[in-house]
PDB file of C-alpha atoms and ligand atoms in Angstrom:
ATOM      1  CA  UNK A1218       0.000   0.000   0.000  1.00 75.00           C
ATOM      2  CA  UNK A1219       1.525   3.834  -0.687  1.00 80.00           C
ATOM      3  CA  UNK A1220       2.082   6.060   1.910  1.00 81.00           C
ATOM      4  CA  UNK A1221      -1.301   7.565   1.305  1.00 89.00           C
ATOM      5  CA  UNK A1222      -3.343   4.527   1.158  1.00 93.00           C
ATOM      6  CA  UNK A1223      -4.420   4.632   4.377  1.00 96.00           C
ATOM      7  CA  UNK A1224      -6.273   7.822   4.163  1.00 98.00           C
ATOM      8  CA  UNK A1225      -8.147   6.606   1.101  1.00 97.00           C
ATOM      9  CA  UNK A1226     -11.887   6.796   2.311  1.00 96.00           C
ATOM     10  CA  UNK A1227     -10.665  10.440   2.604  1.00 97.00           C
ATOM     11  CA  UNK A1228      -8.965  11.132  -0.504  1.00 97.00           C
ATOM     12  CA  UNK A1229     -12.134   9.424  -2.095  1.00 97.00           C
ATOM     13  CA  UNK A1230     -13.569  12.655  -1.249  1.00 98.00           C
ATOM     14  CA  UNK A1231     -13.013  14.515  -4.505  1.00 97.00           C
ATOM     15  CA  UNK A1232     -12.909  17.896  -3.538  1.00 97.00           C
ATOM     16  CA  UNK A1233     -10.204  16.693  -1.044  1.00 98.00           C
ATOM     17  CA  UNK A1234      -8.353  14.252  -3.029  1.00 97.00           C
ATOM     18  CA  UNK A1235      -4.894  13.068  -2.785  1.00 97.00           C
ATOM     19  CA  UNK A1236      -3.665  16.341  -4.006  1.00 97.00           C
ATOM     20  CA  UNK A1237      -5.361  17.563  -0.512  1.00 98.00           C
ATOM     21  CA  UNK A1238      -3.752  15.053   1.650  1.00 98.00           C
ATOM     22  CA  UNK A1239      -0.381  15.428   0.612  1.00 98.00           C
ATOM     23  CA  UNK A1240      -0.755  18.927   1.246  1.00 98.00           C
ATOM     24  CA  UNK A1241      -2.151  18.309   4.723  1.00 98.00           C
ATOM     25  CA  UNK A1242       0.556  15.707   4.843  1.00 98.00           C
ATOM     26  CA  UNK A1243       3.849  18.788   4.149  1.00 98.00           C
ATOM     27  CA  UNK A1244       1.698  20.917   7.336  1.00 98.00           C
ATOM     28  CA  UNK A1245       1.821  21.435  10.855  1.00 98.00           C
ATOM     29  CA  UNK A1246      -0.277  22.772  13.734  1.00 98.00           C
ATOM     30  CA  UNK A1247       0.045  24.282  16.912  1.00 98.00           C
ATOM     31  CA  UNK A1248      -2.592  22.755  19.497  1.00 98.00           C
ATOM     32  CA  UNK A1249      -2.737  24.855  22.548  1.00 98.00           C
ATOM     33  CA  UNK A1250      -4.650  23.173  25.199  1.00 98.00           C
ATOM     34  CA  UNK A1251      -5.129  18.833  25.611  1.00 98.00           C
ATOM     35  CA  UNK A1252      -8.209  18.990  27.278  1.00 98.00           C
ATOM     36  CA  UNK A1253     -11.598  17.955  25.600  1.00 97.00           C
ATOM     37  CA  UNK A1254     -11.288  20.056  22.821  1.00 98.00           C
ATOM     38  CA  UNK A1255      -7.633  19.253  22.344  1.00 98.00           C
ATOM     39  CA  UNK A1256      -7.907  15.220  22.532  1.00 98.00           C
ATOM     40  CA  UNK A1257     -10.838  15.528  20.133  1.00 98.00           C
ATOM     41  CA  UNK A1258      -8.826  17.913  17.600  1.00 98.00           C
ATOM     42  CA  UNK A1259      -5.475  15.631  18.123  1.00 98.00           C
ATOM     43  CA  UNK A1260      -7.265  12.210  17.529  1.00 98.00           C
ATOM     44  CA  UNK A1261      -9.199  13.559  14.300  1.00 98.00           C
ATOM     45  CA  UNK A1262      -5.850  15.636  12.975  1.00 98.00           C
ATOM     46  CA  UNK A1263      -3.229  12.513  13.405  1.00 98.00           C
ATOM     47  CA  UNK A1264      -5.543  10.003  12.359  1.00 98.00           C
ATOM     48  CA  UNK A1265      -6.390  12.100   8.966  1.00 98.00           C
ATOM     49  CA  UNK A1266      -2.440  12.613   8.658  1.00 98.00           C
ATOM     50  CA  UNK A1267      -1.322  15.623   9.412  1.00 98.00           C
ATOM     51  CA  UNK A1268       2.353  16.330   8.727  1.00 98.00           C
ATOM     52  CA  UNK A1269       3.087  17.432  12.439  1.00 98.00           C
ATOM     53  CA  UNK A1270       1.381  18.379  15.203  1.00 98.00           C
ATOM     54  CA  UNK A1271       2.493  20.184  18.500  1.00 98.00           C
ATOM     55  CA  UNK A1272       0.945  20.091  21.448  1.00 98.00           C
ATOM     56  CA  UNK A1273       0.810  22.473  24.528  1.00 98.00           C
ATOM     57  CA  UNK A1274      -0.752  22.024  27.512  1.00 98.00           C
ATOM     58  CA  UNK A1275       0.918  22.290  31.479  1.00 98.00           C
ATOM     59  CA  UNK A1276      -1.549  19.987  33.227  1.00 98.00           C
ATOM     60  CA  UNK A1277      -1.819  16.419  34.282  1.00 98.00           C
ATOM     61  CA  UNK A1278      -4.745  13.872  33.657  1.00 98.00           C
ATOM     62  CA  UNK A1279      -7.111  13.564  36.996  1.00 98.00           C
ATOM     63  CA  UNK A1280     -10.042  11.125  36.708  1.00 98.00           C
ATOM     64  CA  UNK A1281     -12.624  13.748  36.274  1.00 97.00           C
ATOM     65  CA  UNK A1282     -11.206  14.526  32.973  1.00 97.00           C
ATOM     66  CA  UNK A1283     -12.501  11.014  31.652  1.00 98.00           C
ATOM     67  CA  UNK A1284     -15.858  12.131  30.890  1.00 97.00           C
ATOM     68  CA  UNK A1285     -15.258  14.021  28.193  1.00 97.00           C
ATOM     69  CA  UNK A1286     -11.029  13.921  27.013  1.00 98.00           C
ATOM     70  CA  UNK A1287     -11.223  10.474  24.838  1.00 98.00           C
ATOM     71  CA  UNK A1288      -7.010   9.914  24.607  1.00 98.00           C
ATOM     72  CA  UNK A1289      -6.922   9.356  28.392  1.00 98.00           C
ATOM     73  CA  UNK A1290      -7.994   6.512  30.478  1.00 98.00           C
ATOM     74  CA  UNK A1291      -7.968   5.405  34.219  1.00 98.00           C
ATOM     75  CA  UNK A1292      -4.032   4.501  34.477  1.00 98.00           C
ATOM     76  CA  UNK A1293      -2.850   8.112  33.029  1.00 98.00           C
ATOM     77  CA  UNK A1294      -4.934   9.387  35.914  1.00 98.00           C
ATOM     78  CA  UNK A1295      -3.850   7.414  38.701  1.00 98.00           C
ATOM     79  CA  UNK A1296      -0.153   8.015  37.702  1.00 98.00           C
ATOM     80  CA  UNK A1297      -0.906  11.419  37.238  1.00 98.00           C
ATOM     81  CA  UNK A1298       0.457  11.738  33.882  1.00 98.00           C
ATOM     82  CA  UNK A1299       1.334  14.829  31.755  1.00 98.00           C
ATOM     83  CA  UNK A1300      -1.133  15.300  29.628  1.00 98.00           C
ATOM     84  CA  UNK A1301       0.695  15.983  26.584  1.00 98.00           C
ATOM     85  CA  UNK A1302       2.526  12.722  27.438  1.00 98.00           C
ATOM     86  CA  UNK A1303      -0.163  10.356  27.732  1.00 98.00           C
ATOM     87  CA  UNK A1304      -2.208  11.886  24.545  1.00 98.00           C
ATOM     88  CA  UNK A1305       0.923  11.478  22.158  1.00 98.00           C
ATOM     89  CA  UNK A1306       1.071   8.433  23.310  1.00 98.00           C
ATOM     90  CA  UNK A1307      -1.985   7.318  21.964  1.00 98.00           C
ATOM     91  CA  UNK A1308      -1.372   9.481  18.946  1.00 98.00           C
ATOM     92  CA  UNK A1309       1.718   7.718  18.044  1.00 98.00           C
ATOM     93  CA  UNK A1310      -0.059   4.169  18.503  1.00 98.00           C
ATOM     94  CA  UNK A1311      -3.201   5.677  16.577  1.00 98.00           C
ATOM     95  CA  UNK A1312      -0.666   7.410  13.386  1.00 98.00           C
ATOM     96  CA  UNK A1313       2.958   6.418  13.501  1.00 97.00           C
ATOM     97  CA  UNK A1314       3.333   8.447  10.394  1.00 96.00           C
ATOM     98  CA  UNK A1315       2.678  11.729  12.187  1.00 98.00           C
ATOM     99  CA  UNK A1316       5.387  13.950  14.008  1.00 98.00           C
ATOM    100  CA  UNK A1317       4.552  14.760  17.621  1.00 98.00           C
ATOM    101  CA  UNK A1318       5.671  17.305  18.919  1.00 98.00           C
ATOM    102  CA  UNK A1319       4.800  17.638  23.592  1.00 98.00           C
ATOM    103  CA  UNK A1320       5.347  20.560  25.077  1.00 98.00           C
ATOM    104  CA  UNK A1321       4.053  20.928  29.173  1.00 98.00           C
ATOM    105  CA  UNK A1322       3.777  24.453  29.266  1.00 97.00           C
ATOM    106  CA  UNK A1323       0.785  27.070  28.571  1.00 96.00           C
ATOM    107  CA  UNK A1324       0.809  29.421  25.941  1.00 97.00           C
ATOM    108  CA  UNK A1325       1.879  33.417  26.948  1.00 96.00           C
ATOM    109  CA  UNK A1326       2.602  35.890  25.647  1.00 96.00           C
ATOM    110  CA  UNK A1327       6.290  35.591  26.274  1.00 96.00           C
ATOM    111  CA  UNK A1328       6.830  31.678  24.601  1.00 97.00           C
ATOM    112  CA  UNK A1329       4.048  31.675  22.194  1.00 97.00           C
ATOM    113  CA  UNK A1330       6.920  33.085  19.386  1.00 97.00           C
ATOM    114  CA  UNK A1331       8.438  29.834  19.927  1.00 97.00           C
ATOM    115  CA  UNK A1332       5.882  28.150  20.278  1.00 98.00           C
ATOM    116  CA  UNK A1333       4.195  28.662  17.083  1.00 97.00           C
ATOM    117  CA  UNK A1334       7.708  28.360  14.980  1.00 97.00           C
ATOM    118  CA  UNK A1335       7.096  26.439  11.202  1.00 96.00           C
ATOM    119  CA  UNK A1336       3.349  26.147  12.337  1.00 98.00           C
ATOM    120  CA  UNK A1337       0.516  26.895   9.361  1.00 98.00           C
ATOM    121  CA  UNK A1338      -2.008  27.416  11.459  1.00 98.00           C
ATOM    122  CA  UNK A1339      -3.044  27.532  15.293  1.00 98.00           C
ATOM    123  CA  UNK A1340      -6.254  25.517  16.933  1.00 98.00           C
ATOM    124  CA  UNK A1341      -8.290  26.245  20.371  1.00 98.00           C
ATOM    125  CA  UNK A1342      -7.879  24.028  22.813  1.00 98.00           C
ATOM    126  CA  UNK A1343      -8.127  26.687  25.833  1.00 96.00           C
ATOM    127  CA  UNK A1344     -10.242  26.801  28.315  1.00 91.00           C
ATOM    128  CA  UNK A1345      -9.647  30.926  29.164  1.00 92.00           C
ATOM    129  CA  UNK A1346      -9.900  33.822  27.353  1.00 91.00           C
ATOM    130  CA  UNK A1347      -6.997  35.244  28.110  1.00 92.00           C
ATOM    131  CA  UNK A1348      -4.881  32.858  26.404  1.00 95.00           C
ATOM    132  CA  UNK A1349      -7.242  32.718  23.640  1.00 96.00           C
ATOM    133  CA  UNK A1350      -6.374  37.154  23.172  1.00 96.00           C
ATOM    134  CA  UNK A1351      -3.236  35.933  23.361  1.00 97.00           C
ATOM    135  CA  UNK A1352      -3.396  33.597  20.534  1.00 98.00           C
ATOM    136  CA  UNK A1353      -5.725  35.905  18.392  1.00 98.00           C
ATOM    137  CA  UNK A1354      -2.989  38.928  18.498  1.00 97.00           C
ATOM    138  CA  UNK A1355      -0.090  37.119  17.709  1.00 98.00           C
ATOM    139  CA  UNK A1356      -2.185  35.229  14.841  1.00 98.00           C
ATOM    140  CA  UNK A1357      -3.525  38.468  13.275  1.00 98.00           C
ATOM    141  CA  UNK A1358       0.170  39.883  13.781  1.00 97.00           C
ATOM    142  CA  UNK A1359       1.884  37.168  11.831  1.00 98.00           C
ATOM    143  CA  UNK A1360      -0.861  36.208   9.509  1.00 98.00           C
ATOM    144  CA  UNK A1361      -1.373  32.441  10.582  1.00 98.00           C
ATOM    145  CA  UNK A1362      -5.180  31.239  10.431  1.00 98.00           C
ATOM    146  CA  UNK A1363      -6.460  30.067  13.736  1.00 98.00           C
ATOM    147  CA  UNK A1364      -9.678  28.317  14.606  1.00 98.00           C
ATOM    148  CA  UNK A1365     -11.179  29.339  17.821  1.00 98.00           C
ATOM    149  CA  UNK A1366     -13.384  27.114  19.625  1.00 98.00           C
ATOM    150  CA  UNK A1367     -15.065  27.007  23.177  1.00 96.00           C
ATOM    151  CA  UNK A1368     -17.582  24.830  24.970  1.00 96.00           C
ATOM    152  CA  UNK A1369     -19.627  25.561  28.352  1.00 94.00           C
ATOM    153  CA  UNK A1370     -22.162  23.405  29.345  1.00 95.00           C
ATOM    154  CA  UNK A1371     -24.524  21.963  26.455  1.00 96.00           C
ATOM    155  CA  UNK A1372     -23.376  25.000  24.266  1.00 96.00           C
ATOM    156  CA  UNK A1373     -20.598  25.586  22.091  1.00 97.00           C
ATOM    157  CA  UNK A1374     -18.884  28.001  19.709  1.00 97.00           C
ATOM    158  CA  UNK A1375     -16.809  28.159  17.022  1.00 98.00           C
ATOM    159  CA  UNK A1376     -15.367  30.525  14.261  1.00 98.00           C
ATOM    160  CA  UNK A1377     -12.111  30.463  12.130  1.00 98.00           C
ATOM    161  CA  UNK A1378     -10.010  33.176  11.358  1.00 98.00           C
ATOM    162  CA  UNK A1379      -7.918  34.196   8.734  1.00 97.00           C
ATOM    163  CA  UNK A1380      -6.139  37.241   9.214  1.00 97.00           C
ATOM    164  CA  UNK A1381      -6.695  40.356   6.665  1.00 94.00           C
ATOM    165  CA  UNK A1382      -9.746  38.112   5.149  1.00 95.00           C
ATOM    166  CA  UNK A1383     -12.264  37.446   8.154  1.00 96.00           C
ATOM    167  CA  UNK A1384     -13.046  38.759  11.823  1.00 97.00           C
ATOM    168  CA  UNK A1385     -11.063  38.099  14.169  1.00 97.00           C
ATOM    169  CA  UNK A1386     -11.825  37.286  17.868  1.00 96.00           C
ATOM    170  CA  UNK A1387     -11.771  40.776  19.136  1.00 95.00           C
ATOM    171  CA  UNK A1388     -13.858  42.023  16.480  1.00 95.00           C
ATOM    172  CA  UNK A1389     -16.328  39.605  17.532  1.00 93.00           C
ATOM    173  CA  UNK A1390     -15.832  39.738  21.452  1.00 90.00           C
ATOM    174  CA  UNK A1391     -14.120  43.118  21.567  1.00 80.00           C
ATOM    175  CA  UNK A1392     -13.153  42.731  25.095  1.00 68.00           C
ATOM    176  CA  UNK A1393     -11.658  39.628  26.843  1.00 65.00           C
ATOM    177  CA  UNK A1394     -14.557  38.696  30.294  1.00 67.00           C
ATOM    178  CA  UNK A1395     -12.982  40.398  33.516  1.00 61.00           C
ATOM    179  CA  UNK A1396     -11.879  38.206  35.179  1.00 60.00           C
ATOM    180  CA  UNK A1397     -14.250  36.332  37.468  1.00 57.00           C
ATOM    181  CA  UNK A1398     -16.968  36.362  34.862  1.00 60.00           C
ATOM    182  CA  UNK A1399     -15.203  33.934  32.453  1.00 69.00           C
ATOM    183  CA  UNK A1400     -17.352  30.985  33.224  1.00 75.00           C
ATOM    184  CA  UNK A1401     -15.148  27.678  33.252  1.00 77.00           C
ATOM    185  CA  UNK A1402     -16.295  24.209  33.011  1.00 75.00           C
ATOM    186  CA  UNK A1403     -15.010  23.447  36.545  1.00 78.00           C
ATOM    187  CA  UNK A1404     -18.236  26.100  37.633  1.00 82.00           C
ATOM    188  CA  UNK A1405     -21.131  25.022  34.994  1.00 88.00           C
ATOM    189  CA  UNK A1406     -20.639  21.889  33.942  1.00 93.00           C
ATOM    190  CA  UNK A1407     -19.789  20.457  30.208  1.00 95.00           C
ATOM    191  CA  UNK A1408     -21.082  17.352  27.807  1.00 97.00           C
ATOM    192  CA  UNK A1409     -18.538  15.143  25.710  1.00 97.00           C
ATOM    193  CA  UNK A1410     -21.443  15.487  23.373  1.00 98.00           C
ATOM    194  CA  UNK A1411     -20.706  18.983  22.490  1.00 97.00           C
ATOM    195  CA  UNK A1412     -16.983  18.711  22.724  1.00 98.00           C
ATOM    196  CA  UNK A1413     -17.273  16.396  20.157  1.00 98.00           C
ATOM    197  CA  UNK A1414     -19.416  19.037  18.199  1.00 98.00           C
ATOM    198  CA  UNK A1415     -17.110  21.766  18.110  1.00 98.00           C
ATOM    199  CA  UNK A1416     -13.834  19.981  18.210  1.00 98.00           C
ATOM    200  CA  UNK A1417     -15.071  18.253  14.854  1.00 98.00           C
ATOM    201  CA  UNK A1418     -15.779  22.023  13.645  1.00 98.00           C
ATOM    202  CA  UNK A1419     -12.427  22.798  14.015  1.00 98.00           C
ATOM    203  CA  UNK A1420     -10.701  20.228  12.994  1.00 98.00           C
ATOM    204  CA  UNK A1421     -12.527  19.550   9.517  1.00 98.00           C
ATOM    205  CA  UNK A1422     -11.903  23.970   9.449  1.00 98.00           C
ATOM    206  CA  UNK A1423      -8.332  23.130   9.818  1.00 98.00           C
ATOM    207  CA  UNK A1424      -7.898  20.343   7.273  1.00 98.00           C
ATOM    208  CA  UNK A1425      -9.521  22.696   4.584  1.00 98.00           C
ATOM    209  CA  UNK A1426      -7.390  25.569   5.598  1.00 98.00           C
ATOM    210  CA  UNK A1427      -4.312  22.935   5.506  1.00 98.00           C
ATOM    211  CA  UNK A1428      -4.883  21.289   2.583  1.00 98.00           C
ATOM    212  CA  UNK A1429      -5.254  24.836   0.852  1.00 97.00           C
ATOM    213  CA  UNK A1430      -9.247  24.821   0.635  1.00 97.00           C
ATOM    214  CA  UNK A1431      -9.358  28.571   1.722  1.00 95.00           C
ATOM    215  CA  UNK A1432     -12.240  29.239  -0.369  1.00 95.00           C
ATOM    216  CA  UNK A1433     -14.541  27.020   1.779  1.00 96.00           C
ATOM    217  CA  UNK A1434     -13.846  29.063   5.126  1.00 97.00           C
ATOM    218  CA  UNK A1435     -16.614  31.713   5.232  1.00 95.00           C
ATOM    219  CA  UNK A1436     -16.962  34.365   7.895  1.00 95.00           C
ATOM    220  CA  UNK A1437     -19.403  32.871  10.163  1.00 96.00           C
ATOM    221  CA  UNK A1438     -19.998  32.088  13.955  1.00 97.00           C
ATOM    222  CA  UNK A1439     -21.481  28.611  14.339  1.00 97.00           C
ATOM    223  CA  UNK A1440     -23.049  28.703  17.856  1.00 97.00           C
ATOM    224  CA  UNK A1441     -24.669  25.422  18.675  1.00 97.00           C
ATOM    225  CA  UNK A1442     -26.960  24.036  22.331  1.00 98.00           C
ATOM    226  CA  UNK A1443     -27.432  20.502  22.283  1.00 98.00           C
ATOM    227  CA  UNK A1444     -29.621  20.701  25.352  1.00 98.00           C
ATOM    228  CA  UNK A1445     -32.217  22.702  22.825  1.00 98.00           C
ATOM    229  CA  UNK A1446     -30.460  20.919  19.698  1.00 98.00           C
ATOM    230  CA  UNK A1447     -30.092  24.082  18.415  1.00 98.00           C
ATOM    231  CA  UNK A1448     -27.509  25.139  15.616  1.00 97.00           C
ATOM    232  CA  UNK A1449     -27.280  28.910  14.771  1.00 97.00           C
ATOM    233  CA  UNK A1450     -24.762  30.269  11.787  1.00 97.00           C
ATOM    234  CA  UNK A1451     -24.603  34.243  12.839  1.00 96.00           C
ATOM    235  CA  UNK A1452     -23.079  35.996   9.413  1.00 96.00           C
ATOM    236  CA  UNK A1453     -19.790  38.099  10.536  1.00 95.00           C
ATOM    237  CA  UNK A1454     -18.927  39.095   7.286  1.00 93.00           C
ATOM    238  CA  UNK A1455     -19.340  42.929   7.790  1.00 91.00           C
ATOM    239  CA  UNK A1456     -18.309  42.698  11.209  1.00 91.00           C
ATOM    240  CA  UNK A1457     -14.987  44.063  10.215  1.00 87.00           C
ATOM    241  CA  UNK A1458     -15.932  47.326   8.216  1.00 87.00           C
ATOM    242  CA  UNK A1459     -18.535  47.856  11.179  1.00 88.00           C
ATOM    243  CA  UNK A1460     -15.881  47.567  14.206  1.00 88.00           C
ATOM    244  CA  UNK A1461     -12.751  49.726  14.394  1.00 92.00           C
ATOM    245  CA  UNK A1462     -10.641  47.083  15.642  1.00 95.00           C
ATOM    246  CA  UNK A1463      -7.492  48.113  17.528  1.00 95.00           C
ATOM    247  CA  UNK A1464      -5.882  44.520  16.935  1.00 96.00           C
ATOM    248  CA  UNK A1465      -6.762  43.643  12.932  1.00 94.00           C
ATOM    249  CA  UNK A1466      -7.427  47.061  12.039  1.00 94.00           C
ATOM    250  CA  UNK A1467      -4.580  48.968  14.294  1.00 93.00           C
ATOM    251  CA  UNK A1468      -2.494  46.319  15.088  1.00 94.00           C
ATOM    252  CA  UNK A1469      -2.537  47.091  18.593  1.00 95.00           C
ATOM    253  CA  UNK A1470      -1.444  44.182  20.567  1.00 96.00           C
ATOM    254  CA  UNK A1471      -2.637  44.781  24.049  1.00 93.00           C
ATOM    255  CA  UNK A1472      -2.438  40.965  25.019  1.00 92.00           C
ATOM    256  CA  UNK A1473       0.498  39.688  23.196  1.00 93.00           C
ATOM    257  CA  UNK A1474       1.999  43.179  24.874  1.00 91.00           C
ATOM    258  CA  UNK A1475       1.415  42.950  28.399  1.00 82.00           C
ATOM    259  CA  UNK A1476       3.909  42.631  31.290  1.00 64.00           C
ATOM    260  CA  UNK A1477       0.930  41.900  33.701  1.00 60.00           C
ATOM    261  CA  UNK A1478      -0.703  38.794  32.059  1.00 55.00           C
ATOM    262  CA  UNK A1479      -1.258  36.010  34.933  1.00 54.00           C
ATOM    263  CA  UNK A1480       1.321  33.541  34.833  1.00 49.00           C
ATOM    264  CA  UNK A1481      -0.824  30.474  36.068  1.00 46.00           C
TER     265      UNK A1481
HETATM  266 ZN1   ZN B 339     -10.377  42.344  14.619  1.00 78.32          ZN
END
């Protein structure tokens, strides 16, 4: 079998092809964040072979993460694994043909240069929004598509951006939450169901952005609730010309800038 025979009930996709999976084969990704979102992305990404995929996250797997973050089971939590450890791991055993790339850290403003070296695009795995301003600036300010995702509850969002073409976050959000009103899933709860939702969102965004399909991203915020199955597409396309945005528009970087962001 050739080296792209394994992917063929996805090259049988025409509009994909093999054309598209040797390009998504030659890219790589940034993942910041292995929690729900991020095992979801990772396992969907390696299996449809991605060229490389790095991985940030600082924590370790407790067993209240099983519910919902598919690459880890019982024995990564009672040994208290690394998360980025135990989900490549399972990677490697799921795609040997994929490079993984672990790295226990979060994403600041300070290492996310490095972080995102040789990367063609970044993917939400967060669970703040902090982090996620962080992301956006330095995206818009080097001109790497990201896909921002987020999940609370039954509910779930998602919307990719590609910088000079679409909104980006802080067109959309303008303001990061102060902080105490960024709800976490720790306070209201969270399904797998809609992890697997939006992480799917993201990842099939990323393999048409990867495999060069840029003319199938459009400028929309997909908002679903699976408690109401409800699925709403809210059109951002003028959002831009109707927001004077300091970070696409001005290129003010007030995240990626800051001496004061909370080193958790
Ligand atoms: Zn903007």
């Amino acid at each position: 079998m050739s080296e792209l025979g394994r992917y063929v009930r996805q090259t049988r996709f025409s509009l994909f092809g093999e054309e598209g999976q040797r390009r998504l084969r030659n890219s790589s990704a940034l993942l910041c964040g292995c929690g729900a979102l991020g095992n979801m992305m990772a396992t969907i990404l390696v299996r449809a072979g991605i060229g490389r995929l790095r991985i940030v996250d600082p924590d370790r797997v407790e067993l209240v993460n099983l519910q919902r973050q598919i690459l880890f089971d019982e024995a990564d939590a009672t040994q208290n694994r690394l998360k980025v450890e135990a989900a490549a791991e399972k990677l490697r055993q799921a795609n040997s043909q994929v490079i993984i790339e672990t790295i226990p850290l979060r994403a600041t403003p300070e290492n996310i240069e490095e972080l995102s070296d040789q990367v063609n695009i970044i993917l939400d795995g967060t669970d703040n929004f902090e982090t996620r301003f962080v992301l956006n600036e330095f995206a818009v300010k080097k001109g790497i598509p990201w896909v921002f995702g987020g999940v609370l509850g039954a509910e779930g969002q998602v919307m990719p951006i590609i910088p000079g073409r679409t909104p980006c976050l802080n067109c959309l959000l303008h303001d990061c939450p102060p902080a105490g009103l960024d709800m976490t899933c720790e306070m209201v709860g969270i399904f797998a169901s809609v992890v697997g939702v939006i992480a799917s969102l993201q990842a099939m965004e990323a393999i048409k952005i990867l495999s060069g399909h840029l003319e199938t991203i459009t400028p929309r915020l997909t908002v679903v609730d699976l408690w109401n199955r409800e699925i709403r597409q809210i059109d951002v396309s003028n959002l831009r010309d109707r927001v004077d945005c300091p970070v696409c528009k001005r290129q003010h970087f007030r995240f990626l800038e800051s001496r004061t962001y909370p080193a958790k």
